[in-house]
Every structure is written in C-alpha cells, then in structure tokens.
Tab-separated table of C-alpha atoms and ligand atoms in Angstrom:
chain	number	residue	atom	x	y	z
A	1	MET	CA	0.000	0.000	0.000
A	2	SER	CA	1.451	3.320	-0.939
A	3	ALA	CA	1.630	5.996	1.694
A	4	ASN	CA	3.391	9.288	1.305
A	5	ILE	CA	3.273	13.021	1.783
A	6	ILE	CA	2.626	13.695	-1.914
A	7	LYS	CA	-0.539	11.616	-1.978
A	8	TYR	CA	-1.742	12.285	1.553
A	9	ARG	CA	-0.693	15.834	2.289
A	10	LYS	CA	-3.524	16.433	4.755
A	11	ALA	CA	-2.477	13.390	6.796
A	12	PHE	CA	1.065	14.735	6.949
A	13	ASP	CA	-0.019	18.245	7.963
A	14	THR	CA	-2.361	16.849	10.615
A	15	SER	CA	0.425	14.756	12.161
A	16	GLN	CA	2.718	17.782	12.494
A	17	THR	CA	-0.059	20.007	13.850
A	18	LEU	CA	-0.932	17.411	16.481
A	19	LEU	CA	2.699	17.106	17.614
A	20	ASP	CA	2.932	20.857	17.935
A	21	ILE	CA	-0.322	21.613	19.723
A	22	THR	CA	0.258	18.793	22.234
A	23	GLY	CA	3.665	20.310	23.047
A	24	THR	CA	5.567	17.110	22.210
A	25	ASP	CA	9.215	17.654	23.164
A	26	GLU	CA	10.728	14.186	23.254
A	27	PHE	CA	11.340	11.360	20.805
A	28	PRO	CA	10.848	8.395	20.634
A	29	LEU	CA	7.262	9.493	20.992
A	30	ASP	CA	5.582	8.665	24.303
A	31	PHE	CA	2.001	7.599	23.507
A	32	ASP	CA	0.768	7.896	27.089
A	33	VAL	CA	1.820	11.540	27.169
A	34	LEU	CA	0.437	12.224	23.693
A	35	PHE	CA	-2.953	10.609	24.371
A	36	SER	CA	-3.262	12.415	27.692
A	37	LYS	CA	-2.658	15.787	26.025
A	38	LYS	CA	-4.911	15.239	23.034
A	39	LYS	CA	-8.088	17.248	23.340
A	40	GLY	CA	-11.533	15.951	22.412
A	41	ALA	CA	-12.906	12.426	22.660
A	42	GLN	CA	-11.179	10.041	25.062
A	43	ILE	CA	-8.894	7.339	23.662
A	44	LEU	CA	-8.582	4.051	25.533
A	45	VAL	CA	-5.794	1.640	24.673
A	46	SER	CA	-5.865	-2.055	25.493
A	47	SER	CA	-3.850	-5.119	24.604
A	48	LEU	CA	-5.771	-7.888	22.856
A	49	LYS	CA	-5.159	-10.192	25.814
A	50	ASP	CA	-6.601	-7.741	28.351
A	51	TYR	CA	-9.539	-7.014	26.085
A	52	ASN	CA	-10.400	-10.696	25.658
A	53	THR	CA	-10.035	-11.316	29.401
A	54	TRP	CA	-12.354	-8.414	30.099
A	55	ILE	CA	-14.958	-9.539	27.578
A	56	SER	CA	-14.895	-13.153	28.801
A	57	SER	CA	-15.370	-11.957	32.396
A	58	LYS	CA	-18.692	-10.476	31.341
A	59	ASN	CA	-19.974	-14.011	30.785
A	60	LEU	CA	-21.488	-13.125	27.471
A	61	GLN	CA	-23.067	-16.049	25.739
A	62	LYS	CA	-21.698	-17.220	22.418
A	63	TRP	CA	-18.524	-15.246	23.058
A	64	VAL	CA	-15.609	-15.852	20.693
A	65	PRO	CA	-12.217	-14.319	21.453
A	66	LEU	CA	-11.408	-11.402	19.203
A	67	PHE	CA	-8.375	-11.791	16.960
A	68	ILE	CA	-6.508	-8.784	15.566
A	69	ALA	CA	-3.355	-9.074	13.475
A	70	ASP	CA	-1.860	-5.719	14.509
A	71	ALA	CA	-4.334	-3.191	15.870
A	72	LYS	CA	-7.851	-1.960	15.395
A	73	CYS	CA	-9.843	1.030	16.525
A	74	PHE	CA	-13.476	1.107	17.570
A	75	TYR	CA	-15.636	4.152	18.161
A	76	TYR	CA	-18.324	4.113	20.844
A	77	SER	CA	-20.505	6.974	19.688
A	78	ASP	CA	-22.813	6.810	22.724
A	79	ARG	CA	-19.836	7.617	24.977
A	80	ASP	CA	-17.797	9.555	22.400
A	81	THR	CA	-14.844	7.287	23.178
A	82	TYR	CA	-12.342	5.484	20.982
A	83	MET	CA	-10.770	2.173	21.890
A	84	ILE	CA	-7.560	1.010	20.266
A	85	ILE	CA	-6.826	-2.680	20.708
A	86	TYR	CA	-3.387	-3.928	19.761
A	87	ASN	CA	-1.832	-7.366	19.480
A	88	GLU	CA	0.721	-7.465	22.284
A	89	CYS	CA	2.578	-10.402	20.658
A	90	ARG	CA	4.014	-8.111	17.997
A	91	PRO	CA	7.459	-6.483	18.425
A	92	GLU	CA	7.401	-3.159	20.294
A	93	ALA	CA	8.397	-1.006	17.321
A	94	ARG	CA	5.619	-2.562	15.233
A	95	ILE	CA	3.047	-1.970	17.969
A	96	ARG	CA	4.109	1.675	18.128
A	97	PHE	CA	3.519	2.067	14.409
A	98	SER	CA	0.103	0.400	14.727
A	99	LEU	CA	-0.904	2.731	17.574
A	100	ALA	CA	0.137	5.743	15.501
A	101	HIS	CA	-1.763	4.342	12.499
A	102	GLU	CA	-4.960	3.885	14.519
A	103	LEU	CA	-4.551	7.366	16.007
A	104	GLY	CA	-4.379	8.536	12.390
A	105	HIS	CA	-7.804	7.011	11.671
A	106	ILE	CA	-9.145	8.874	14.715
A	107	VAL	CA	-7.779	12.353	14.047
A	108	LEU	CA	-8.389	12.121	10.295
A	109	GLU	CA	-12.005	11.387	11.215
A	110	HIS	CA	-12.280	8.075	9.418
A	111	LEU	CA	-14.555	6.851	12.178
A	112	ASN	CA	-17.855	8.469	13.032
A	113	ASP	CA	-21.389	7.710	14.134
A	114	GLU	CA	-22.104	5.702	10.991
A	115	ARG	CA	-18.743	4.023	10.667
A	116	THR	CA	-17.640	2.831	14.078
A	117	GLU	CA	-14.919	0.501	12.831
A	118	LEU	CA	-12.881	0.176	9.672
A	119	SER	CA	-12.880	-3.040	7.740
A	120	ARG	CA	-12.359	-3.872	4.139
A	121	GLY	CA	-15.943	-5.031	3.655
A	122	GLY	CA	-17.309	-1.887	5.314
A	123	VAL	CA	-16.378	0.620	2.619
A	124	ASP	CA	-15.570	0.318	-1.064
A	125	ASP	CA	-12.012	-0.672	-1.886
A	126	PRO	CA	-10.659	2.698	-3.137
A	127	THR	CA	-12.002	4.464	-0.030
A	128	TYR	CA	-10.574	1.776	2.210
A	129	TYR	CA	-7.125	1.926	0.626
A	130	ALA	CA	-7.111	5.726	0.686
A	131	MET	CA	-7.900	5.683	4.408
A	132	GLU	CA	-5.190	3.107	5.060
A	133	GLY	CA	-2.631	5.089	3.065
A	134	ALA	CA	-3.541	8.283	4.896
A	135	ALA	CA	-3.317	6.605	8.317
A	136	SER	CA	0.121	5.157	7.532
A	137	THR	CA	1.370	8.499	6.203
A	138	PHE	CA	0.144	10.085	9.413
A	139	ALA	CA	1.844	7.359	11.497
A	140	GLY	CA	5.270	7.562	9.870
A	141	ASN	CA	5.370	11.343	10.104
A	142	LEU	CA	4.075	11.375	13.663
A	143	LEU	CA	6.719	8.920	14.879
A	144	ALA	CA	9.609	10.541	13.001
A	145	PRO	CA	8.835	14.030	11.670
A	146	PRO	CA	10.997	14.774	8.603
A	147	ILE	CA	12.185	18.075	10.091
A	148	LEU	CA	13.642	16.126	13.035
A	149	ILE	CA	15.137	13.448	10.771
A	150	ASP	CA	16.828	16.260	8.888
A	151	ASP	CA	18.191	17.868	12.051
A	152	PHE	CA	19.227	14.495	13.435
A	153	LEU	CA	21.144	13.585	10.264
A	154	SER	CA	22.858	17.012	10.191
A	155	GLY	CA	23.990	16.471	6.621
A	156	SER	CA	24.947	12.794	6.880
A	157	LYS	CA	23.133	10.356	4.630
A	158	PHE	CA	19.828	8.649	5.457
A	159	ASP	CA	20.786	5.657	7.585
A	160	VAL	CA	17.847	3.288	8.159
A	161	GLU	CA	19.286	1.605	11.246
A	162	HIS	CA	20.257	4.857	12.928
A	163	ILE	CA	16.875	6.486	12.331
A	164	SER	CA	15.014	3.355	13.290
A	165	THR	CA	16.879	3.183	16.638
A	166	ARG	CA	16.561	6.885	17.385
A	167	PHE	CA	12.813	7.130	16.776
A	168	ASN	CA	11.912	3.552	17.751
A	169	ILE	CA	10.339	2.563	14.440
A	170	SER	CA	11.086	-0.810	12.850
A	171	PRO	CA	13.733	-0.769	10.093
A	172	SER	CA	11.139	-1.976	7.559
A	173	ALA	CA	8.708	0.845	8.446
A	174	THR	CA	11.597	3.312	8.316
A	175	LYS	CA	12.362	2.164	4.788
A	176	ALA	CA	8.722	2.027	3.680
A	177	TYR	CA	7.350	5.151	5.356
A	178	ARG	CA	10.316	7.484	5.998
A	179	ALA	CA	12.932	7.291	3.248
A	180	GLU	CA	10.767	8.492	0.322
A	181	ASP	CA	8.864	11.025	2.413
A	182	TYR	CA	12.092	12.518	3.671
A	183	LYS	CA	13.456	12.866	0.144
A	184	TYR	CA	10.285	14.620	-1.038
A	185	TRP	CA	10.037	16.722	2.114
A	186	LYS	CA	13.433	18.265	1.326
A	187	SER	CA	11.732	20.163	-1.538
A	188	LEU	CA	9.076	21.677	0.757
A	189	THR	CA	9.124	24.726	3.007
A	190	PRO	CA	8.538	23.706	6.651
A	191	SER	CA	5.282	24.902	8.221
A	192	LYS	CA	5.158	26.914	11.437
A	193	HIS	CA	4.140	23.770	13.320
A	194	GLU	CA	7.185	21.893	12.038
A	195	LYS	CA	9.485	24.762	12.987
A	196	ALA	CA	8.000	24.783	16.481
A	197	ILE	CA	8.580	21.024	16.825
A	198	LEU	CA	12.206	21.454	15.797
A	199	LYS	CA	12.755	24.290	18.243
A	200	ARG	CA	11.351	22.250	21.104
A	201	CYS	CA	13.192	19.017	20.281
A	202	HIS	CA	16.516	20.150	18.804
A	203	SER	CA	18.834	19.967	21.801
A	204	ALA	CA	17.547	16.625	23.112
A	205	LEU	CA	17.724	15.068	19.663
A	206	HIS	CA	21.503	14.669	19.639
A	207	LYS	CA	21.959	13.241	23.105
A	208	HIS	CA	23.237	9.709	22.844
A	209	ILE	CA	24.172	6.897	25.123
A	210	CYS	CA	26.298	4.022	23.855
A	211	ILE	CA	25.188	0.666	25.209
A	212	ASP	CA	28.588	-0.895	24.496
A	213	CYS	CA	30.753	1.398	26.636
A	214	GLY	CA	28.171	3.435	28.588
A	215	ALA	CA	29.471	6.788	27.347
A	216	THR	CA	27.050	9.683	26.936
A	217	PHE	CA	27.726	12.355	24.339
A	218	GLU	CA	26.055	15.051	22.278
A	219	ILE	CA	27.479	15.324	18.766
A	220	GLU	CA	25.245	16.322	15.856
A	221	GLY	CA	25.151	13.796	13.047
A	222	SER	CA	27.192	11.136	14.855
A	223	LEU	CA	26.908	7.611	13.482
A	224	PHE	CA	29.547	6.008	15.718
A	225	CYS	CA	30.396	6.167	19.400
A	226	PRO	CA	33.407	8.519	19.765
A	227	ILE	CA	34.684	6.487	22.714
A	228	CYS	CA	34.509	2.826	21.654
A	229	GLY	CA	33.694	3.190	17.944
A	230	ALA	CA	30.437	1.165	18.181
A	231	SER	CA	28.095	1.649	15.217
A	232	SER	CA	24.668	3.290	15.211
A	233	SER	CA	22.825	0.144	16.359
A	234	SER	CA	24.499	0.595	19.769
A	235	LEU	CA	23.618	4.271	20.080
A	236	TYR	CA	20.452	5.025	21.964
A	237	TYR	CA	18.662	8.145	22.912
A	238	ARG	CA	19.590	9.434	26.339
A	239	GLY	CA	16.465	10.379	28.288
A	240	LYS	CA	16.087	13.656	30.148
A	241	ASP	CA	16.807	12.191	33.561
A	242	SER	CA	19.745	9.913	32.785
A	243	VAL	CA	23.148	10.440	34.374
A	244	ASP	CA	26.089	11.685	32.291
A	245	VAL	CA	28.981	9.266	31.902
A	246	ILE	CA	31.841	11.204	30.344
A	247	TYR	CA	35.073	9.373	29.596
A	248	PRO	CA	38.219	11.297	30.500
A	249	GLY	CA	40.116	13.059	27.782
A	250	VAL	CA	42.466	15.891	27.000
A	251	GLU	CA	41.390	19.452	27.749
A	252	LEU	CA	41.375	21.537	24.556
A	253	ASN	CA	41.804	25.249	23.875
A	254	LYS	CA	39.483	27.301	21.645
A	255	SER	CA	41.296	26.201	18.481
A	256	GLY	CA	40.841	22.541	19.413
A	257	GLN	CA	44.493	22.033	20.432
A	258	ALA	CA	45.471	20.273	23.648
A	259	LYS	CA	45.773	22.970	26.313
A	260	GLN	CA	48.837	21.214	27.549
A	261	CYS	CA	50.924	18.752	25.536
A	262	VAL	CA	50.400	15.335	27.153
A	263	GLN	CA	54.073	14.459	26.705
A	264	CYS	CA	56.089	17.588	27.639
A	265	LYS	CA	53.376	19.782	29.239
A	266	ASN	CA	54.111	22.624	26.797
A	267	GLU	CA	51.192	25.065	26.574
A	268	GLU	CA	52.474	27.265	23.792
A	269	HIS	CA	51.136	26.248	20.366
A	270	LEU	CA	51.333	28.048	17.066
A	271	GLU	CA	48.047	28.857	15.356
A	272	LYS	CA	46.748	25.960	13.224
A	273	SER	CA	49.622	23.688	14.298
A	274	THR	CA	48.716	20.067	14.940
A	275	TYR	CA	51.948	18.920	16.614
A	276	CYS	CA	53.710	20.141	19.747
A	277	MET	CA	56.576	22.436	18.728
A	278	ILE	CA	58.648	21.273	21.679
A	279	CYS	CA	58.397	17.480	21.553
A	280	GLY	CA	56.483	16.717	18.351
A	281	LYS	CA	53.512	14.971	20.010
A	282	THR	CA	50.057	15.261	18.412
A	283	ILE	CA	48.036	18.128	19.922
A	284	VAL	CA	44.889	18.100	17.707
A	285	ASN	CA	42.417	15.228	17.720
A	286	GLN	CA	41.305	14.433	14.164
A	287	CYS	CA	39.791	11.610	12.175
A	288	THR	CA	42.747	9.652	10.769
A	289	TYR	CA	40.700	8.784	7.693
A	290	ALA	CA	39.690	12.390	6.982
A	291	ILE	CA	43.283	13.639	7.050
A	292	ALA	CA	44.839	10.683	5.203
A	293	ASN	CA	45.793	11.862	1.736
A	294	ASN	CA	46.562	8.419	0.337
A	295	VAL	CA	42.963	7.168	0.451
A	296	PRO	CA	41.448	6.645	-3.012
A	297	CYS	CA	38.290	8.718	-3.596
A	298	GLU	CA	36.050	5.747	-4.369
A	299	TYR	CA	36.274	4.785	-0.688
A	300	ASN	CA	34.390	7.950	0.103
A	301	PRO	CA	36.805	9.420	2.623
A	302	CYS	CA	35.368	11.073	5.699
A	303	SER	CA	35.010	14.810	5.210
A	304	HIS	CA	35.203	15.674	8.914
A	305	ASP	CA	38.768	16.931	9.300
A	306	GLU	CA	37.774	19.450	11.997
A	307	PRO	CA	39.125	18.993	15.562
A	308	LEU	CA	37.154	16.320	17.454
A	309	PRO	CA	36.389	16.348	21.203
A	310	GLY	CA	39.382	15.755	23.489
A	311	ASN	CA	38.113	12.360	24.631
A	312	ALA	CA	37.152	10.948	21.199
A	313	ARG	CA	38.994	7.751	20.341
A	314	PHE	CA	36.984	7.268	17.165
A	315	CYS	CA	35.542	9.582	14.551
A	316	PRO	CA	31.798	9.904	15.325
A	317	TYR	CA	31.061	10.276	11.590
A	318	CYS	CA	32.970	7.373	10.023
A	319	GLY	CA	34.167	5.253	12.946
A	320	SER	CA	37.900	5.494	12.130
A	321	GLU	CA	40.519	5.904	14.833
A	322	THR	CA	41.338	9.447	15.888
A	323	THR	CA	44.868	10.834	15.926
A	324	PHE	CA	44.757	10.970	19.740
A	325	LEU	CA	44.168	7.219	19.911
A	326	LYS	CA	46.586	6.320	17.121
A	327	ASP	CA	49.401	8.479	18.523
A	328	GLY	CA	48.914	7.350	22.109
A	329	VAL	CA	47.618	10.675	23.431
A	330	LEU	CA	44.529	8.785	24.657
A	331	ARG	CA	44.464	5.222	25.887
A	332	PRO	CA	41.887	2.800	24.455
A	333	TRP	CA	38.545	3.305	26.168
A	334	ASP	CA	38.657	-0.140	27.775
A	335	ALA	CA	42.183	0.177	29.114
A	336	PRO	CA	41.970	0.140	32.911
A	337	GLN	CA	40.741	3.609	33.806
A	338	LYS	CA	37.612	5.071	35.260
A	339	PRO	CA	35.014	7.278	33.619
A	340	ARG	CA	35.178	10.771	35.082
A	341	LEU	CA	31.907	10.283	36.928
A	342	PHE	CA	33.328	7.505	39.073
A	343	ALA	CA	36.778	9.048	39.260
A	344	ALA	CA	35.135	12.197	40.659
A	345	LEU	CA	33.241	10.171	43.246
A	346	ASP	CA	36.460	8.392	44.256
A	347	SER	CA	38.486	11.560	44.532
A	348	GLU	CA	35.758	13.122	46.664
A	349	GLU	CA	36.247	10.256	49.061
A	350	ASP	CA	40.027	10.664	48.987
A	351	ASP	CA	39.815	14.370	49.707
A	352	SER	CA	37.401	14.088	52.576
A	353	PRO	CA	38.852	15.212	55.873
A	354	LEU	CA	39.883	12.503	58.274
A	355	PRO	CA	37.342	11.982	61.035
A	356	PHE	CA	39.920	12.674	63.746
B	401	LIG	ZN1	-5.955	1.140	9.198
B	402	LIG	ZN1	30.691	3.381	22.984
B	403	LIG	ZN1	55.144	18.362	23.714
B	404	LIG	ZN1	35.964	10.292	10.051
C-alpha cells in the first residue's frame, strides 16, 4: 500500500499540527503523554489479551475471542470514546507504528457515528485503501517528523538503522514510510508547526548513550560512538533524567588544540599547528581517515577533518581511529581507567577530611 506526503498531504499536515499543539518535546514518541494531552474524545488503549479477558469476564453467551493481526480502533458513539486494541505479541516497534496508524484514523475522522470501525468489507475498496494510506502516512510522520530526521542527520546520509533506533520505528517501516517522504520533504518549506517542533526538540535530539561502553555524548550527526567506535545500532537516545557518563580526555583550547601537551606539558602552540613544537607529540584530535591523503576517492573518505572532542577515540562520523588514539595521546577506552563520573566520586572520598 502506498503511503506518502505527496498523496496524503492532509495526513502529513495533521500529524505535524498534532505534535505541535500537544507540546511534544521528546522522541521516541511517548504515547501515554500524547494521548493524555490530546483534546476531544477520550482514547482508551488495550492489549488484545486484556480485552479478551475483560470480555470473557462479562460471561457473554456465544462469546468468541477477538483476533486482531496488529491493531484496530473502535468508536463508541454513545460515549464519544475510541478504543484502540493492539496485538501485544508483535514487536514493540511494530506496535508503536500500529498505535500511531490507529490514532491517524481517529484524528483524520475516518470513524464516526455511521462508521464505528474500519474493515475492508465496510467501505468500497478505493475508499478503504485511501484511508489506510492516509493513516500510515500520518503514522510515519508522527513517529519521526521529517524536520527532526533532517536535524538528526545534520547532513549525513539517510541511515535506516540509525533512524530506526533513534525514533523507535522498525527498520522496515523506516524504509517504507520514511525514506521516500524525507526525500520529497526536502523540496518543501517547513510549516510553522514543524518549525515549532524542531525548536522544542533540537537539543535533546543529539543526546546519545552508547550501550557498548556506557558513554554519553552530544554530537550532531554522529553515526559512531566517539569512545569505543560502536556503530549506530548501539547508540540510543539518552532520556532527560539519565546520568552523564563522560570518559576522560584531554582538555582543549578554543582552536581545538590540547591545552597542555600530554608528553612535555608545553602550553604554547602556534596557530593551526597540529603537533607540539617542543616534543612533536600530536596536539589536535582528528579523524585519521579524513586527514589521510593516500585514500582513493572511491572509498568515500570522511570529510570531517575538523578537531574532534578531546576524549574521542573514534571519529563519530565514520568510525575510524582518531589521531589521539593512534598516537597514544589517549588510551583505548577499555584500558583500565575510570570514567570521570566515578573518578570524581572516588576523589571526593580521597579528599574528605579525616574523622579525627
Ligand atoms: Zn488502518
Ligand atoms: Zn561506545
Ligand atoms: Zn610536547
Ligand atoms: Zn571520520
């Protein structure tokens, strides 16, 4: 089934308006928060298992358990309430897409007093497919608004795995419902609602935690962990309340040079110099791939030759070693040493006055 902004522009606009007027400020989208902020008719959400247990407890005669492949929405016009029932046996990312899809049917007003549920037999085929396409367009754009994908990528290319992890959508839905839309969206001018979403979400969008080494970092467009070099599938979004775990590194000056040479402690560096003029040690942390001039073009060399953070062992854009790691300015992340968080806690203990 085709679903995209070109065909279902209203569904796209509605998804962005809803995100804005509900004040959504965090992704992956939290449905509990969204549903609680949505004005108008109440939306109840139940797993298929809970729904069937509830129905069977009513001792209705001739009761057959309901089966739903993914999710379905019912409208109870007498109570002006919607009920979304989802199949809890599906993977989480797929359930999230189904919830967003059903929410699409609700806000796009596909259900009403006459049509309290959507099924293929209920309406003619073209109408049914149009409603399905609109609901899926709404869902994809609600879960991962193109303006946030664009900001998140910060110029790097569309990476299905990275986007799928960041917004908690399945890789197949990311391919089917995000890639084409994003490409087309690039030719549009963002609406005021989209701009407001970006403003609210921008800073949190780039906060990462790496599940392989535990490091937290905030680098726009990063595809690799700068500490252990893990790829995007290990990088998760760092929630508002999580604790920072910063690996130790070299303190840099404004030009991105080591404040103090790690080898000879020299602090005097010439402008734009990348080596210590006293002992010859590396003083700027760069991607070794980006500055290598013997790499053939067809290997698409990394273009990020700017100074990297003082604790980066790997280039966050291409995953290559940094000059600090290669030249022994930094030790490998898993060499025996403590992240600053714990080191700080330890040193606090050490410094505490003796009790006598
Ligand atoms: Zn549907
Ligand atoms: Zn890592
Ligand atoms: Zn030196
Ligand atoms: Zn690089």
